[in-house]
Every structure is written in structure tokens, then in C-alpha cells.
Short mmCIF file of C-alpha atoms and ligand atoms in Angstrom, two decimals:
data_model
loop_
_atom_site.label_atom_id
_atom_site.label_comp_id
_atom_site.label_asym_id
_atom_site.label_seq_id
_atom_site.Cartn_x
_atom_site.Cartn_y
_atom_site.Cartn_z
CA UNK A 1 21.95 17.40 7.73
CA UNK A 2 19.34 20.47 7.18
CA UNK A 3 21.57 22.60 9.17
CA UNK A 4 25.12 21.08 8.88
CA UNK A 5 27.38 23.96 7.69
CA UNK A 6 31.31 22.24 6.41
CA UNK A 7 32.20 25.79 6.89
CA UNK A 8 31.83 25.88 11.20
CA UNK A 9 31.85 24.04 14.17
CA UNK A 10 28.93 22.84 15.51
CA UNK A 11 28.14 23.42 19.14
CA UNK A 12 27.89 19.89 20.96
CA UNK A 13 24.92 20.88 23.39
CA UNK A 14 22.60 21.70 20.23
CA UNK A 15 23.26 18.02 18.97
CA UNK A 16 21.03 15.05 19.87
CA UNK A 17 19.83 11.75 18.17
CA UNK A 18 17.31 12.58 15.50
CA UNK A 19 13.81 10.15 15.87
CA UNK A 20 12.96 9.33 12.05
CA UNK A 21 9.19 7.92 11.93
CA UNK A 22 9.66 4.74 10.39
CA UNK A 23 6.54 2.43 8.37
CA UNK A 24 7.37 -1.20 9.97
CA UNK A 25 6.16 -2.68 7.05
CA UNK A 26 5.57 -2.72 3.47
CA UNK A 27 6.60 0.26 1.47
CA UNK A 28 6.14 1.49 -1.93
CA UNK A 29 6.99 4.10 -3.75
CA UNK A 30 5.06 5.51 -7.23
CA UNK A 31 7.69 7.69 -9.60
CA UNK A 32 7.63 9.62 -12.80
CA UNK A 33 10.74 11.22 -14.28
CA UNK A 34 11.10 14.26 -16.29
CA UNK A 35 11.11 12.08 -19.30
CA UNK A 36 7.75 10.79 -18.14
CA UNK A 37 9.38 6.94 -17.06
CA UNK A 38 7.31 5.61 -14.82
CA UNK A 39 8.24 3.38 -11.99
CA UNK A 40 6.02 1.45 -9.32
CA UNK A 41 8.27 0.01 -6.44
CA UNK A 42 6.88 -2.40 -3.26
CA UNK A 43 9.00 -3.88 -1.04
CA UNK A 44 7.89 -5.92 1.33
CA UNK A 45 8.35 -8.37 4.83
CA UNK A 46 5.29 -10.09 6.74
CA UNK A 47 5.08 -8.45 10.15
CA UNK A 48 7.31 -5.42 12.46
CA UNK A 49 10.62 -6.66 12.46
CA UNK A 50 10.19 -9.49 9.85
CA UNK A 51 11.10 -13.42 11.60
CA UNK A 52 12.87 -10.77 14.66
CA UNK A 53 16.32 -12.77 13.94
CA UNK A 54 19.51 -10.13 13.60
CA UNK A 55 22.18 -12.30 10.99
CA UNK A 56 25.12 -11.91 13.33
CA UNK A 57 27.84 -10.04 13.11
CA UNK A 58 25.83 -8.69 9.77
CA UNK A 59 23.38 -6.65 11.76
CA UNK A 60 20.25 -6.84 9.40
CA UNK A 61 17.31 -8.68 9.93
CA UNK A 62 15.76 -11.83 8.42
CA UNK A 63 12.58 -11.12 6.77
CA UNK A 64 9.38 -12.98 7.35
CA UNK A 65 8.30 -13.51 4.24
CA UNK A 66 7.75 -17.01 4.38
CA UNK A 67 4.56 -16.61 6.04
CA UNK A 68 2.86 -15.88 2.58
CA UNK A 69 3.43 -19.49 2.40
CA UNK A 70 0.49 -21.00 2.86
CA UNK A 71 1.96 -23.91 6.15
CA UNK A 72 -0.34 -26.17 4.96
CA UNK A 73 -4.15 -26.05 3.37
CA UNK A 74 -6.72 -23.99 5.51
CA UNK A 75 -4.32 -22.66 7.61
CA UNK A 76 -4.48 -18.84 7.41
CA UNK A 77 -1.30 -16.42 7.52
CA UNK A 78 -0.95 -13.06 9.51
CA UNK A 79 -3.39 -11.66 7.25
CA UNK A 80 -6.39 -14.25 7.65
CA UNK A 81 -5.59 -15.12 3.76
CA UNK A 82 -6.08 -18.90 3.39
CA UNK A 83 -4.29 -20.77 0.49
CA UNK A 84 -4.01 -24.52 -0.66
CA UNK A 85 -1.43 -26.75 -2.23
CA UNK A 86 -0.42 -24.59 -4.79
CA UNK A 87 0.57 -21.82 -1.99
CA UNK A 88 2.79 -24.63 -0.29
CA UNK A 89 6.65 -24.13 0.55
CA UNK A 90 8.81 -26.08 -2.27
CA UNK A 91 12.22 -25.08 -2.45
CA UNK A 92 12.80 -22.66 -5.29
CA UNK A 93 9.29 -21.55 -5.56
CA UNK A 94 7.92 -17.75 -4.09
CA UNK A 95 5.05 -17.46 -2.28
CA UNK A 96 1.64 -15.79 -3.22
CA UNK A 97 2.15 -11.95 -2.64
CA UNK A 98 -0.64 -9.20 -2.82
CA UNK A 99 1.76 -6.51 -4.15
CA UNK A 100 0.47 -4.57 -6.78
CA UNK A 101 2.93 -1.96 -8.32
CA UNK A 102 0.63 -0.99 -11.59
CA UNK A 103 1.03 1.77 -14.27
CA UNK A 104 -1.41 2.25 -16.44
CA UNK A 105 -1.38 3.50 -20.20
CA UNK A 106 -3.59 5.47 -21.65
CA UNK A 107 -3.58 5.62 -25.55
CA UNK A 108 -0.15 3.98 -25.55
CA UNK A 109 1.21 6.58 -23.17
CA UNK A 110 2.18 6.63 -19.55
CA UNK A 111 -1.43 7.52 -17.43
CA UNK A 112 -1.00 6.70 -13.57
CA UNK A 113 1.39 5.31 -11.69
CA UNK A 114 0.18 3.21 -8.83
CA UNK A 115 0.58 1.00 -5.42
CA UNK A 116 0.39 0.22 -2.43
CA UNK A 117 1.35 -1.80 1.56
CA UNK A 118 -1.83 -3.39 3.10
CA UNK A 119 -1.16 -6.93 3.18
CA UNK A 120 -4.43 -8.99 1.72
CA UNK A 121 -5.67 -5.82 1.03
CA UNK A 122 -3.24 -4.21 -1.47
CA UNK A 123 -5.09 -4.98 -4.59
CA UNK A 124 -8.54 -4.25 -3.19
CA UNK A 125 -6.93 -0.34 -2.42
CA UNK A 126 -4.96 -0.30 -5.20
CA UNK A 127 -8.58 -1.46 -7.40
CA UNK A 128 -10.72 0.36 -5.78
CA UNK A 129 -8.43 4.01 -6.07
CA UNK A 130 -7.75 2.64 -10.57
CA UNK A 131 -12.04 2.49 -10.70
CA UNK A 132 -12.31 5.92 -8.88
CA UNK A 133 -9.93 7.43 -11.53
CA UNK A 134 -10.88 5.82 -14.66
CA UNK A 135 -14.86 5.42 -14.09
CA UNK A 136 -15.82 7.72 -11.92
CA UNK A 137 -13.23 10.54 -13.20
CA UNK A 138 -12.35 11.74 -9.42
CA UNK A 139 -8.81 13.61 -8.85
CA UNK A 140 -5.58 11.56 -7.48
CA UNK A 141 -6.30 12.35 -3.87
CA UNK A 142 -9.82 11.68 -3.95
CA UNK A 143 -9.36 8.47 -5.37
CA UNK A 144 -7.04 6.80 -3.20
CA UNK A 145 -8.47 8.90 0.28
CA UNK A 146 -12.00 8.19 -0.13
CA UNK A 147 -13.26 5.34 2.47
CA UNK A 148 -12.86 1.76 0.73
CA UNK A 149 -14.22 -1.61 1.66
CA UNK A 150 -11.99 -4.87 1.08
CA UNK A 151 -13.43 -8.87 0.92
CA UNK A 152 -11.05 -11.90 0.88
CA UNK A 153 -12.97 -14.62 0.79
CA UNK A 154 -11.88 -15.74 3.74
CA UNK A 155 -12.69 -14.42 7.27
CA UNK A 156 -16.44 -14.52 4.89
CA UNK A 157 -16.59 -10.47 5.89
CA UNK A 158 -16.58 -7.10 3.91
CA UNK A 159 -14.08 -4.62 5.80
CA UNK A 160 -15.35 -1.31 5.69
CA UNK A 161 -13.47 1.91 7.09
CA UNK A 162 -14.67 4.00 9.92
CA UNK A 163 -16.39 7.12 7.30
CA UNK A 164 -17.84 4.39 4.96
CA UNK A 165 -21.56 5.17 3.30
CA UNK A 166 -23.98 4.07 6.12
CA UNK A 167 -26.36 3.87 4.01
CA UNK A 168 -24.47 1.64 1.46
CA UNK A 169 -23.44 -0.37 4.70
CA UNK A 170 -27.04 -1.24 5.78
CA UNK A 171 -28.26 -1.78 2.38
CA UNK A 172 -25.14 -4.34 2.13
CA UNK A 173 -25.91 -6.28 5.52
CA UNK A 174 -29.60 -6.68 4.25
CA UNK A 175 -28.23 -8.40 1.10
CA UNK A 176 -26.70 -10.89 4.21
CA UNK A 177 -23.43 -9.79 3.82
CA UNK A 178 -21.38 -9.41 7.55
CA UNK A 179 -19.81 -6.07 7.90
CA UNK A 180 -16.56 -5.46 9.38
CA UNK A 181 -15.94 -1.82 10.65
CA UNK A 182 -12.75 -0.27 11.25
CA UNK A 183 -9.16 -0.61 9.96
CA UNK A 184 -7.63 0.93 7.42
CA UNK A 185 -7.34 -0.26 3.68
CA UNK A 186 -4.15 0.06 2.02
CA UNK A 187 -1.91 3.74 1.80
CA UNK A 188 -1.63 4.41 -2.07
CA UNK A 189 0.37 6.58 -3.43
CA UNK A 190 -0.39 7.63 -6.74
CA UNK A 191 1.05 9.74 -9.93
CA UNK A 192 -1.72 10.91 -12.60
CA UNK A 193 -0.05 12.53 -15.86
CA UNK A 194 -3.03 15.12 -16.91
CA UNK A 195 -3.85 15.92 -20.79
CA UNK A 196 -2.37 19.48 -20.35
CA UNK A 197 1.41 17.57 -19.41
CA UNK A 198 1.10 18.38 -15.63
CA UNK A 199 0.92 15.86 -12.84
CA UNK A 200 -1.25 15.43 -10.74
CA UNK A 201 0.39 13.45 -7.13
CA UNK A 202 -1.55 12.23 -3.81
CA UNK A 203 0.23 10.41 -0.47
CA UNK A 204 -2.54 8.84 1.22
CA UNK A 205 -3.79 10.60 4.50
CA UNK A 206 -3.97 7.14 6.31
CA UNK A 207 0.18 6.88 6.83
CA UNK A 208 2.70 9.45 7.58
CA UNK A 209 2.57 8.78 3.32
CA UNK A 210 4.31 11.99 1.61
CA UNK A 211 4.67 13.32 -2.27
CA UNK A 212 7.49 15.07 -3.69
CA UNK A 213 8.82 16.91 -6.61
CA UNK A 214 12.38 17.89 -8.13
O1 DON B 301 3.56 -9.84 -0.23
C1 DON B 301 2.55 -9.70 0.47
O2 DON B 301 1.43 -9.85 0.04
C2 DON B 301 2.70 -9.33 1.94
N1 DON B 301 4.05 -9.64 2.38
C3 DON B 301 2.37 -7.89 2.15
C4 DON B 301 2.46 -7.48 3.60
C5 DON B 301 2.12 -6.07 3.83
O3 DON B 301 1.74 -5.33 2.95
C6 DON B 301 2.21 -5.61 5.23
N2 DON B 301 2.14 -4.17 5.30
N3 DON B 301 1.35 -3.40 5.54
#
């Protein structure tokens, strides 16, 4: 619609099918208003595509959500998590999600606003970008771009991205720990209201993430 002009005819030649990039996943979105409201939003399905069944005649898909369900006790999901009996599928119930939409207030008032997709590894991301921010005083982008590691118990392994610390890596593997390298962890997008009123905003380099203002 960036050129679409009520005013003139368009010329047919010069119109094709736009190609819009989307996530096939998870998606959230972190928002502030002018008032300073904050709102953390994730939506999510399982896998591309969700169970792949079109409702007929409805054209949308069914979601897979189900398989957050934990099918029965040691059985992992898509996402290697492995739950028990309290993860089972009773009707009524809703299964054990990792989605972390988080703000967090700061003498009573509205700080950072926070979240992430990743699957297993929302929380870890979403964690791991809170500690950079509040303990280690880094900016927004900093915090959610530098490399993170993620453990889940279960595969018994710490994921580590591809520019992780070596050094912390072979110090961690001589503790006995196995290290996974590779992957991504999470793609956080963050809000940070500063002291002086301004805000401070990061999309995470890892997606085709994106920040803006109006
Ligand atoms: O609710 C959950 O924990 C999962 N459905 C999240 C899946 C997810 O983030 C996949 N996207 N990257």
C-alpha cells in the first residue's frame, strides 16, 4: 500500500504479488504506550504450520499445540522437553507452555518490557537477557544479542551458541558438563524505560525481529 495513490490509476504491468517474510512460529511482541502501559504479548503453535489440518471451508489452520502435552511420562515433545503425569492431556486442562511475556517494575514503576519464541528455551533467553540488564547493567541490545547458553534437564546438555566464551565453554566441559554448540536461543524483543523518561528498544539480530516507534 506504500505507493497506492486513491487519486490515479495504477498501471497493471508494475503490479505483482508482494512476498511478506513470515516467522512460522511463535511470535511476541513487547509494547509501551505514550502513557508508559506496558504490554508483553506471545502467541504461540508447536511446529510450521501447527497439526497441517486447513478447517474446511474456514480456511485457517488447526494449531498444534497439543504437543506441549506431555503423551505420556518420558516421552519428549518437539522440543526434547520431557514431562510426567501432571503434563498429561485431561480435558479442560492446558498444557505446560514456556512463554514468558514479563514486565518488570522498578520502584513501583514500569522498567522493561520483555519476551520471547524459542520453544524450551524461552525462559532461559528471556532470563538470561533480565540478569544482563539488572546485574550486569548492559544496554537493551546487548542484553538480549549477546551469545546465551540454555539447559533443560533433559537431553542432560548445555546449548551454547556459535560466538559463546571458549574459554567459559572448556572450563564448563571440565566441570563434566556436555556441550552442545550451535542453534540459536530465543529472539527477545525488549523495551527499557531509562531514568531520564526515554526508551531504550532492541529486536534481536537472530530473526528478521524489528522495533518501532509512533
Ligand atoms: O508454549 C510453548 O512453550 C511452545 N508452544 C512454544 C513453541 C515455540 O516457541 C516455537 N517457536 N519458536
Amino acid at each position: 500500500m506504500q505507493d497506492y495513490n486513491p487519486e490515479k490509476a495504477s498501471v497493471s504491468e508494475n503490479i505483482s504479488a508482494g512476498i511478506i517474510h513470515e516467522s512460522n512460529e511463535t511470535t511476541h511482541i513487547s509494547i509501551i504506550d505514550a502513557e508508559g502501559n506496558m504490554a508483553s504479548i506471545t502467541t504461540t503453535l508447536n511446529g510450521g504450520y501447527g497439526s497441517k489440518v486447513v478447517v474446511g471451508g474456514a480456511g485457517f489452520l488447526l494449531n498444534n499445540e497439543m504437543d506441549d502435552f506431555s503423551v505420556k511420562p518420558g516421552t519428549p515433545n518437539m522440543f526434547g522437553a520431557v514431562g510426567g503425569e501432571a503434563n498429561a492431556i485431561v480435558p479442560g486442562k492446558r498444557m505446560l507452555s514456556s512463554m514468558t511475556p514479563t514486565l518488570v517494575l522498578k520502584n513501583k514503576k514500569p522498567y522493561v518490557v520483555i519476551g520471547t519464541p524459542g520453544g524450551t528455551t524461552i525462559p532461559t533467553a528471556v532470563f538470561e537477557a533480565l540478569v544482563n540488564i539488572i546485574d550486569f547493567n548492559m544496554n537493551a541490545s546487548d542484553a538480549i544479542n549477546k551469545p546465551k547458553f540454555h539447559h533443560q534437564w533433559l537431553p542432560d546438555e548445555v546449548l551454547v551458541e556459535k560466538d559463546f566464551n571458549p574459554t567459559v565453554i572448556k572450563k564448563l566441559q571440565a566441570m563434566g558438563y556436555n556441550i552442545k554448540e550451535g542453534g540459536t536461543i530465543g529472539r527477545t524483543e525488549v523495551i527499557r524505560l531509562l531514568s531520564n523518561g526515554k526508551r531504550e528498544t532492541a529486536a534481536d539480530k537472530r530473526g528478521d525481529d524489528s522495533v518501532a516507534g509512533f
